[in-house]
PDB file of C-alpha atoms in Angstrom:
ATOM      1  CA  UNK A   1     100.496 -85.728  24.754  1.00  0.00           C
ATOM      2  CA  UNK A   2     103.597 -86.870  22.821  1.00  0.00           C
ATOM      3  CA  UNK A   3     104.769 -88.683  26.020  1.00  0.00           C
ATOM      4  CA  UNK A   4     101.773 -90.445  26.076  1.00  0.00           C
ATOM      5  CA  UNK A   5     101.776 -91.395  22.352  1.00  0.00           C
ATOM      6  CA  UNK A   6     105.364 -92.719  22.897  1.00  0.00           C
ATOM      7  CA  UNK A   7     104.046 -95.021  25.801  1.00  0.00           C
ATOM      8  CA  UNK A   8     100.966 -96.278  23.600  1.00  0.00           C
ATOM      9  CA  UNK A   9     103.715 -97.058  20.848  1.00  0.00           C
ATOM     10  CA  UNK A  10     106.044 -98.947  23.150  1.00  0.00           C
ATOM     11  CA  UNK A  11     103.100-100.895  24.398  1.00  0.00           C
ATOM     12  CA  UNK A  12     101.939-101.742  20.603  1.00  0.00           C
ATOM     13  CA  UNK A  13     105.603-102.846  20.285  1.00  0.00           C
ATOM     14  CA  UNK A  14     105.599-104.907  23.238  1.00  0.00           C
ATOM     15  CA  UNK A  15     102.145-106.120  21.939  1.00  0.00           C
ATOM     16  CA  UNK A  16     103.280-106.629  18.543  1.00  0.00           C
ATOM     17  CA  UNK A  17     106.259-109.023  20.218  1.00  0.00           C
ATOM     18  CA  UNK A  18     103.327-111.213  21.938  1.00  0.00           C
ATOM     19  CA  UNK A  19     101.462-111.573  19.036  1.00  0.00           C
ATOM     20  CA  UNK A  20     104.433-112.670  17.100  1.00  0.00           C
ATOM     21  CA  UNK A  21     105.014-115.619  19.335  1.00  0.00           C
ATOM     22  CA  UNK A  22     104.131-118.865  17.748  1.00  0.00           C
ATOM     23  CA  UNK A  23     103.333-122.045  19.029  1.00  0.00           C
ATOM     24  CA  UNK A  24     103.993-125.564  17.522  1.00  0.00           C
ATOM     25  CA  UNK A  25     100.841-125.955  16.427  1.00  0.00           C
ATOM     26  CA  UNK A  26      99.716-124.536  12.795  1.00  0.00           C
ATOM     27  CA  UNK A  27      97.606-121.496  12.916  1.00  0.00           C
ATOM     28  CA  UNK A  28      94.222-121.743  10.999  1.00  0.00           C
ATOM     29  CA  UNK A  29      93.330-118.583   8.841  1.00  0.00           C
ATOM     30  CA  UNK A  30      91.145-116.336  11.071  1.00  0.00           C
ATOM     31  CA  UNK A  31      89.285-113.243   9.374  1.00  0.00           C
ATOM     32  CA  UNK A  32      90.007-110.426  12.037  1.00  0.00           C
ATOM     33  CA  UNK A  33      88.002-107.481  13.061  1.00  0.00           C
ATOM     34  CA  UNK A  34      89.274-104.479  10.952  1.00  0.00           C
ATOM     35  CA  UNK A  35      89.118-101.668  13.787  1.00  0.00           C
ATOM     36  CA  UNK A  36      89.692 -98.930  11.347  1.00  0.00           C
ATOM     37  CA  UNK A  37      86.566 -99.675   9.425  1.00  0.00           C
ATOM     38  CA  UNK A  38      84.496-101.535  11.959  1.00  0.00           C
ATOM     39  CA  UNK A  39      84.638 -98.918  14.781  1.00  0.00           C
ATOM     40  CA  UNK A  40      82.270 -96.538  13.429  1.00  0.00           C
ATOM     41  CA  UNK A  41      82.754 -92.620  13.364  1.00  0.00           C
ATOM     42  CA  UNK A  42      79.428 -92.058  15.427  1.00  0.00           C
ATOM     43  CA  UNK A  43      80.962 -94.348  18.123  1.00  0.00           C
ATOM     44  CA  UNK A  44      84.693 -92.545  17.969  1.00  0.00           C
ATOM     45  CA  UNK A  45      83.084 -88.918  17.976  1.00  0.00           C
ATOM     46  CA  UNK A  46      80.724 -90.071  21.021  1.00  0.00           C
ATOM     47  CA  UNK A  47      83.839 -91.454  22.857  1.00  0.00           C
ATOM     48  CA  UNK A  48      85.572 -87.995  22.337  1.00  0.00           C
ATOM     49  CA  UNK A  49      88.460 -88.915  19.612  1.00  0.00           C
ATOM     50  CA  UNK A  50      88.522 -87.335  16.151  1.00  0.00           C
ATOM     51  CA  UNK A  51      88.018 -90.096  13.486  1.00  0.00           C
ATOM     52  CA  UNK A  52      90.149 -88.059  10.965  1.00  0.00           C
ATOM     53  CA  UNK A  53      93.106 -88.865  13.101  1.00  0.00           C
ATOM     54  CA  UNK A  54      93.016 -92.585  12.385  1.00  0.00           C
ATOM     55  CA  UNK A  55      96.323 -94.586  11.896  1.00  0.00           C
ATOM     56  CA  UNK A  56      96.063 -97.703  10.799  1.00  0.00           C
ATOM     57  CA  UNK A  57      98.646-100.387  11.701  1.00  0.00           C
ATOM     58  CA  UNK A  58      98.917-104.230  11.664  1.00  0.00           C
ATOM     59  CA  UNK A  59      99.586-107.545   9.878  1.00  0.00           C
ATOM     60  CA  UNK A  60      96.585-109.857   8.913  1.00  0.00           C
ATOM     61  CA  UNK A  61      98.847-112.425   7.852  1.00  0.00           C
ATOM     62  CA  UNK A  62     100.371-112.106  11.291  1.00  0.00           C
ATOM     63  CA  UNK A  63      97.446-112.658  13.152  1.00  0.00           C
ATOM     64  CA  UNK A  64      96.767-108.786  14.367  1.00  0.00           C
ATOM     65  CA  UNK A  65      95.080-105.372  13.203  1.00  0.00           C
ATOM     66  CA  UNK A  66      95.364-102.198  14.915  1.00  0.00           C
ATOM     67  CA  UNK A  67      93.887 -98.825  14.610  1.00  0.00           C
ATOM     68  CA  UNK A  68      94.418 -95.922  16.709  1.00  0.00           C
ATOM     69  CA  UNK A  69      92.781 -92.434  16.971  1.00  0.00           C
ATOM     70  CA  UNK A  70      93.714 -88.877  19.133  1.00  0.00           C
ATOM     71  CA  UNK A  71      91.031 -86.966  21.158  1.00  0.00           C
ATOM     72  CA  UNK A  72      91.572 -83.691  23.082  1.00  0.00           C
ATOM     73  CA  UNK A  73      92.358 -85.266  26.405  1.00  0.00           C
ATOM     74  CA  UNK A  74      93.066 -89.358  25.072  1.00  0.00           C
ATOM     75  CA  UNK A  75      94.752 -91.738  22.662  1.00  0.00           C
ATOM     76  CA  UNK A  76      92.668 -94.841  21.905  1.00  0.00           C
ATOM     77  CA  UNK A  77      93.696 -97.744  20.294  1.00  0.00           C
ATOM     78  CA  UNK A  78      92.025-101.031  19.159  1.00  0.00           C
ATOM     79  CA  UNK A  79      93.983-104.228  18.566  1.00  0.00           C
ATOM     80  CA  UNK A  80      92.081-106.842  16.763  1.00  0.00           C
ATOM     81  CA  UNK A  81      94.061-110.346  17.456  1.00  0.00           C
ATOM     82  CA  UNK A  82      93.524-113.610  16.353  1.00  0.00           C
ATOM     83  CA  UNK A  83      95.671-115.034  19.855  1.00  0.00           C
ATOM     84  CA  UNK A  84      92.984-116.137  22.472  1.00  0.00           C
ATOM     85  CA  UNK A  85      92.675-114.666  25.981  1.00  0.00           C
ATOM     86  CA  UNK A  86      93.854-117.950  27.153  1.00  0.00           C
ATOM     87  CA  UNK A  87      97.060-117.441  25.692  1.00  0.00           C
ATOM     88  CA  UNK A  88      97.573-113.989  26.950  1.00  0.00           C
ATOM     89  CA  UNK A  89      96.883-115.182  30.334  1.00  0.00           C
ATOM     90  CA  UNK A  90      99.314-118.248  29.775  1.00  0.00           C
ATOM     91  CA  UNK A  91     102.053-115.760  29.227  1.00  0.00           C
ATOM     92  CA  UNK A  92     101.394-113.240  31.423  1.00  0.00           C
ATOM     93  CA  UNK A  93      99.881-115.072  34.538  1.00  0.00           C
ATOM     94  CA  UNK A  94      95.925-115.025  35.307  1.00  0.00           C
ATOM     95  CA  UNK A  95      96.920-112.659  38.185  1.00  0.00           C
ATOM     96  CA  UNK A  96      97.821-109.928  35.608  1.00  0.00           C
ATOM     97  CA  UNK A  97      94.319-109.691  34.942  1.00  0.00           C
ATOM     98  CA  UNK A  98      91.292-108.707  36.722  1.00  0.00           C
ATOM     99  CA  UNK A  99      87.752-108.750  35.574  1.00  0.00           C
ATOM    100  CA  UNK A 100      86.392-105.805  33.967  1.00  0.00           C
ATOM    101  CA  UNK A 101      83.090-105.030  32.278  1.00  0.00           C
ATOM    102  CA  UNK A 102      82.603-102.660  29.838  1.00  0.00           C
ATOM    103  CA  UNK A 103      79.403-101.694  27.962  1.00  0.00           C
ATOM    104  CA  UNK A 104      77.589-105.151  29.405  1.00  0.00           C
ATOM    105  CA  UNK A 105      80.436-107.099  27.652  1.00  0.00           C
ATOM    106  CA  UNK A 106      82.784-109.075  29.872  1.00  0.00           C
ATOM    107  CA  UNK A 107      86.322-108.364  29.667  1.00  0.00           C
ATOM    108  CA  UNK A 108      89.482-109.115  31.515  1.00  0.00           C
ATOM    109  CA  UNK A 109      91.672-105.601  32.425  1.00  0.00           C
ATOM    110  CA  UNK A 110      95.558-105.885  32.177  1.00  0.00           C
ATOM    111  CA  UNK A 111      96.282-105.115  36.281  1.00  0.00           C
ATOM    112  CA  UNK A 112      99.863-104.081  35.429  1.00  0.00           C
ATOM    113  CA  UNK A 113      99.311-101.145  33.329  1.00  0.00           C
ATOM    114  CA  UNK A 114     102.491-100.027  31.551  1.00  0.00           C
ATOM    115  CA  UNK A 115     101.618 -96.597  32.498  1.00  0.00           C
ATOM    116  CA  UNK A 116      99.890 -94.990  35.279  1.00  0.00           C
ATOM    117  CA  UNK A 117      97.831 -92.867  32.408  1.00  0.00           C
ATOM    118  CA  UNK A 118      96.566 -95.942  30.521  1.00  0.00           C
ATOM    119  CA  UNK A 119      94.073 -98.576  31.193  1.00  0.00           C
ATOM    120  CA  UNK A 120      94.051-102.015  28.738  1.00  0.00           C
ATOM    121  CA  UNK A 121      91.221-104.445  28.651  1.00  0.00           C
ATOM    122  CA  UNK A 122      90.736-107.308  26.416  1.00  0.00           C
ATOM    123  CA  UNK A 123      87.442-108.994  24.944  1.00  0.00           C
ATOM    124  CA  UNK A 124      87.320-112.146  23.798  1.00  0.00           C
ATOM    125  CA  UNK A 125      85.983-112.850  20.147  1.00  0.00           C
ATOM    126  CA  UNK A 126      85.504-115.681  17.719  1.00  0.00           C
ATOM    127  CA  UNK A 127      88.164-114.838  16.068  1.00  0.00           C
ATOM    128  CA  UNK A 128      90.739-114.020  19.116  1.00  0.00           C
ATOM    129  CA  UNK A 129      90.690-110.935  20.967  1.00  0.00           C
ATOM    130  CA  UNK A 130      89.607-107.373  20.648  1.00  0.00           C
ATOM    131  CA  UNK A 131      92.210-105.006  22.943  1.00  0.00           C
ATOM    132  CA  UNK A 132      91.017-101.592  23.784  1.00  0.00           C
ATOM    133  CA  UNK A 133      93.795 -99.167  25.313  1.00  0.00           C
ATOM    134  CA  UNK A 134      93.268 -95.503  26.304  1.00  0.00           C
ATOM    135  CA  UNK A 135      95.911 -93.688  27.264  1.00  0.00           C
ATOM    136  CA  UNK A 136      95.241 -90.376  29.001  1.00  0.00           C
ATOM    137  CA  UNK A 137      97.325 -87.152  28.298  1.00  0.00           C
ATOM    138  CA  UNK A 138      99.443 -86.530  31.481  1.00  0.00           C
ATOM    139  CA  UNK A 139      98.781 -82.945  31.521  1.00  0.00           C
ATOM    140  CA  UNK A 140      95.165 -83.437  32.053  1.00  0.00           C
ATOM    141  CA  UNK A 141      93.755 -83.503  35.673  1.00  0.00           C
ATOM    142  CA  UNK A 142      94.250 -86.902  37.275  1.00  0.00           C
ATOM    143  CA  UNK A 143      91.500 -89.500  36.683  1.00  0.00           C
ATOM    144  CA  UNK A 144      91.349 -93.128  36.642  1.00  0.00           C
ATOM    145  CA  UNK A 145      92.079 -94.111  32.897  1.00  0.00           C
ATOM    146  CA  UNK A 146      90.048 -97.051  33.337  1.00  0.00           C
ATOM    147  CA  UNK A 147      87.135 -94.718  34.285  1.00  0.00           C
ATOM    148  CA  UNK A 148      87.799 -93.265  31.094  1.00  0.00           C
ATOM    149  CA  UNK A 149      88.059 -96.367  29.224  1.00  0.00           C
ATOM    150  CA  UNK A 150      84.710 -97.626  30.644  1.00  0.00           C
ATOM    151  CA  UNK A 151      83.035 -94.372  29.567  1.00  0.00           C
ATOM    152  CA  UNK A 152      84.677 -94.295  25.861  1.00  0.00           C
ATOM    153  CA  UNK A 153      83.892 -98.202  25.822  1.00  0.00           C
ATOM    154  CA  UNK A 154      79.777 -97.508  25.896  1.00  0.00           C
ATOM    155  CA  UNK A 155      80.131 -96.301  22.326  1.00  0.00           C
ATOM    156  CA  UNK A 156      83.303 -98.486  20.861  1.00  0.00           C
ATOM    157  CA  UNK A 157      83.025-101.942  22.371  1.00  0.00           C
ATOM    158  CA  UNK A 158      79.210-102.574  20.820  1.00  0.00           C
ATOM    159  CA  UNK A 159      81.163-102.064  17.626  1.00  0.00           C
ATOM    160  CA  UNK A 160      83.219-104.989  18.315  1.00  0.00           C
ATOM    161  CA  UNK A 161      82.236-108.440  16.863  1.00  0.00           C
ATOM    162  CA  UNK A 162      80.998-111.459  19.279  1.00  0.00           C
TER     163      UNK A 162
END
């Protein structure tokens, strides 16, 4: 699990680097969804992670918030970002993403996952993007982490703002 957590941390650093990029246009202040309080304890328990393992991070002034939780076999991270999905696609290329529906909400899955044990889906929101990342413990039986994300997302994604 430690290896998986390191991979998630590395992905978070890469995301922070992307988030830290700025454009020539002044950014208007956006109220960000706060994942640590917006994702309910009941939704977390139903998804299979322990609400008590919550770790908050992020900098609202820099345009992002994040919260992560750990379960017996997975690690869940939810980012709230003021950047748009179009900005992510422009930087990564539209072919780096595929359509993904989770809990009846359209999203875009980052096809080039950082590790074979992770799945990363971005959802458009009024404030920018809500990003959900699931990392499976590599010692667990081999199953598709995106199947796990879709299953966990049934309880998590409905807590995200439109």
